[in-house]
Amino acid sequence: MKLLNRIIPIAMALAFAMPVASADVITTLYARNNGGSNGGAVYFDLTVGANPIQITGFDTNTNDVGVPFNNFQVWILPGVTSVGNHTSGSWTQMATGSGVGAGADLPTAVTLSNSFVLNANTLYGIALVADPAIGHDYTNGTG
C-alpha cells in the first residue's frame, strides 16, 4: 500500500446499516484544508458501540472532478489502533470501491464491492487507500 506518512482524519460520511435492517447515516463536514497524493491512504480509529454495524458504502472527499476510479481499498486492523501500525502485516482488506470524483468539498460516493460487519465493543484501525487515479482531500482534526 502506498501510504501517507502521518495519521490524518478523513472528511467522509459512512453509511451504516444495523444487522436488524435499520439504516443510519453518520456524516461529517466537507471543508478540506489538506490533501494527499493520488493513491495515498488516510488512517483513523473507530470504536464500535454496543451494536455491530454493517458498512455498506461511504462518501469521501476528493479534489478530482469527473475522474472514475475502481481500486479504492478499505483495510481494517481489528482490536488495534492505526497509530504506529501503518506498516503492520496484520491489516485485512475488507472491500474495494469504485466511483466518480465529485470535486472538492463535495461527497464522492464510493460503491463497495461488498458490505462487511464491524463487531460491537471493538476498536478498529481503519485505512482507506485511494485509487491511483485520485487523492484524498481531508480536514485536519483533533480526534
mmCIF file of C-alpha atoms in Angstrom, residues 38-142:
data_model
loop_
_atom_site.group_PDB
_atom_site.id
_atom_site.type_symbol
_atom_site.label_atom_id
_atom_site.label_comp_id
_atom_site.label_asym_id
_atom_site.label_seq_id
_atom_site.Cartn_x
_atom_site.Cartn_y
_atom_site.Cartn_z
ATOM 1 C CA ASN A 38 -3.009 10.046 -5.686
ATOM 2 C CA GLY A 39 -3.132 6.500 -4.363
ATOM 3 C CA GLY A 40 -2.332 7.640 -0.806
ATOM 4 C CA ALA A 41 -4.008 6.463 2.377
ATOM 5 C CA VAL A 42 -5.750 8.026 5.325
ATOM 6 C CA TYR A 43 -5.877 6.397 8.740
ATOM 7 C CA PHE A 44 -8.262 6.729 11.623
ATOM 8 C CA ASP A 45 -9.602 4.728 14.530
ATOM 9 C CA LEU A 46 -13.220 3.715 15.013
ATOM 10 C CA THR A 47 -14.669 2.249 18.196
ATOM 11 C CA VAL A 48 -17.966 0.471 17.605
ATOM 12 C CA GLY A 49 -20.586 0.890 20.343
ATOM 13 C CA ALA A 50 -22.913 -1.699 21.839
ATOM 14 C CA ASN A 51 -24.279 -2.920 18.488
ATOM 15 C CA PRO A 52 -22.373 -4.270 15.499
ATOM 16 C CA ILE A 53 -22.522 -2.165 12.361
ATOM 17 C CA GLN A 54 -22.569 -3.186 8.741
ATOM 18 C CA ILE A 55 -20.602 -0.962 6.386
ATOM 19 C CA THR A 56 -22.450 -0.802 3.081
ATOM 20 C CA GLY A 57 -20.755 2.204 1.464
ATOM 21 C CA PHE A 58 -19.484 5.682 2.168
ATOM 22 C CA ASP A 59 -18.705 9.079 0.754
ATOM 23 C CA THR A 60 -15.235 10.571 0.646
ATOM 24 C CA ASN A 61 -13.740 13.926 -0.297
ATOM 25 C CA THR A 62 -11.500 14.278 -3.344
ATOM 26 C CA ASN A 63 -10.469 17.246 -5.461
ATOM 27 C CA ASP A 64 -10.811 15.216 -8.654
ATOM 28 C CA VAL A 65 -13.881 16.127 -10.738
ATOM 29 C CA GLY A 66 -15.340 13.523 -13.093
ATOM 30 C CA VAL A 67 -12.422 11.126 -12.620
ATOM 31 C CA PRO A 68 -13.586 7.487 -12.459
ATOM 32 C CA PHE A 69 -11.880 5.095 -10.034
ATOM 33 C CA ASN A 70 -12.281 1.376 -9.340
ATOM 34 C CA ASN A 71 -9.499 0.346 -6.964
ATOM 35 C CA PHE A 72 -10.298 2.232 -3.748
ATOM 36 C CA GLN A 73 -9.334 -0.094 -0.869
ATOM 37 C CA VAL A 74 -10.761 -0.464 2.643
ATOM 38 C CA TRP A 75 -8.496 -2.101 5.242
ATOM 39 C CA ILE A 76 -9.111 -2.806 8.943
ATOM 40 C CA LEU A 77 -6.969 -3.682 11.929
ATOM 41 C CA PRO A 78 -9.324 -5.290 14.497
ATOM 42 C CA GLY A 79 -8.653 -4.564 18.157
ATOM 43 C CA VAL A 80 -5.691 -2.290 17.422
ATOM 44 C CA THR A 81 -5.234 1.422 16.807
ATOM 45 C CA SER A 82 -3.906 2.588 13.463
ATOM 46 C CA VAL A 83 -1.408 4.790 15.344
ATOM 47 C CA GLY A 84 2.074 3.397 14.773
ATOM 48 C CA ASN A 85 0.772 0.415 12.807
ATOM 49 C CA HIS A 86 0.856 1.705 9.231
ATOM 50 C CA THR A 87 3.237 -0.973 8.039
ATOM 51 C CA SER A 88 1.933 -3.816 10.201
ATOM 52 C CA GLY A 89 1.263 -7.045 8.336
ATOM 53 C CA SER A 90 -1.943 -7.555 10.338
ATOM 54 C CA TRP A 91 -4.211 -5.363 8.176
ATOM 55 C CA THR A 92 -7.116 -7.148 6.464
ATOM 56 C CA GLN A 93 -8.582 -5.852 3.226
ATOM 57 C CA MET A 94 -12.364 -5.827 3.578
ATOM 58 C CA ALA A 95 -13.534 -4.347 0.278
ATOM 59 C CA THR A 96 -12.636 -2.396 -2.805
ATOM 60 C CA GLY A 97 -14.632 0.530 -4.073
ATOM 61 C CA SER A 98 -15.450 2.446 -7.206
ATOM 62 C CA GLY A 99 -16.989 5.769 -8.125
ATOM 63 C CA VAL A 100 -16.510 9.073 -9.914
ATOM 64 C CA GLY A 101 -14.885 12.079 -8.235
ATOM 65 C CA ALA A 102 -17.416 14.816 -7.394
ATOM 66 C CA GLY A 103 -14.833 17.536 -6.678
ATOM 67 C CA ALA A 104 -13.553 19.452 -3.676
ATOM 68 C CA ASP A 105 -15.774 19.624 -0.604
ATOM 69 C CA LEU A 106 -18.495 17.523 -2.207
ATOM 70 C CA PRO A 107 -19.317 13.941 -1.200
ATOM 71 C CA THR A 108 -17.901 11.418 -3.670
ATOM 72 C CA ALA A 109 -19.881 8.186 -3.343
ATOM 73 C CA VAL A 110 -17.775 5.042 -3.025
ATOM 74 C CA THR A 111 -19.655 1.904 -4.063
ATOM 75 C CA LEU A 112 -18.142 -1.051 -2.232
ATOM 76 C CA SER A 113 -17.542 -4.459 -3.799
ATOM 77 C CA ASN A 114 -19.202 -5.990 -0.725
ATOM 78 C CA SER A 115 -20.509 -4.937 2.652
ATOM 79 C CA PHE A 116 -18.845 -6.028 5.896
ATOM 80 C CA VAL A 117 -19.617 -6.061 9.613
ATOM 81 C CA LEU A 118 -17.650 -4.401 12.405
ATOM 82 C CA ASN A 119 -18.211 -6.136 15.745
ATOM 83 C CA ALA A 120 -19.734 -4.421 18.762
ATOM 84 C CA ASN A 121 -17.494 -3.034 21.507
ATOM 85 C CA THR A 122 -14.405 -3.281 19.333
ATOM 86 C CA LEU A 123 -11.698 -0.797 18.356
ATOM 87 C CA TYR A 124 -10.668 -0.798 14.700
ATOM 88 C CA GLY A 125 -7.784 0.858 12.931
ATOM 89 C CA ILE A 126 -9.090 1.869 9.509
ATOM 90 C CA ALA A 127 -7.063 2.613 6.375
ATOM 91 C CA LEU A 128 -8.688 3.983 3.231
ATOM 92 C CA VAL A 129 -6.353 3.722 0.261
ATOM 93 C CA ALA A 130 -7.260 5.877 -2.725
ATOM 94 C CA ASP A 131 -7.241 4.535 -6.241
ATOM 95 C CA PRO A 132 -4.097 5.734 -8.084
ATOM 96 C CA ALA A 133 -6.372 7.982 -10.205
ATOM 97 C CA ILE A 134 -7.481 10.094 -7.215
ATOM 98 C CA GLY A 135 -6.163 11.587 -3.998
ATOM 99 C CA HIS A 136 -7.843 12.192 -0.651
ATOM 100 C CA ASP A 137 -8.898 15.648 0.457
ATOM 101 C CA TYR A 138 -9.453 15.887 4.182
ATOM 102 C CA THR A 139 -9.795 18.177 7.139
ATOM 103 C CA ASN A 140 -7.125 18.130 9.816
ATOM 104 C CA GLY A 141 -8.778 17.305 13.102
ATOM 105 C CA THR A 142 -8.031 16.760 16.742
#
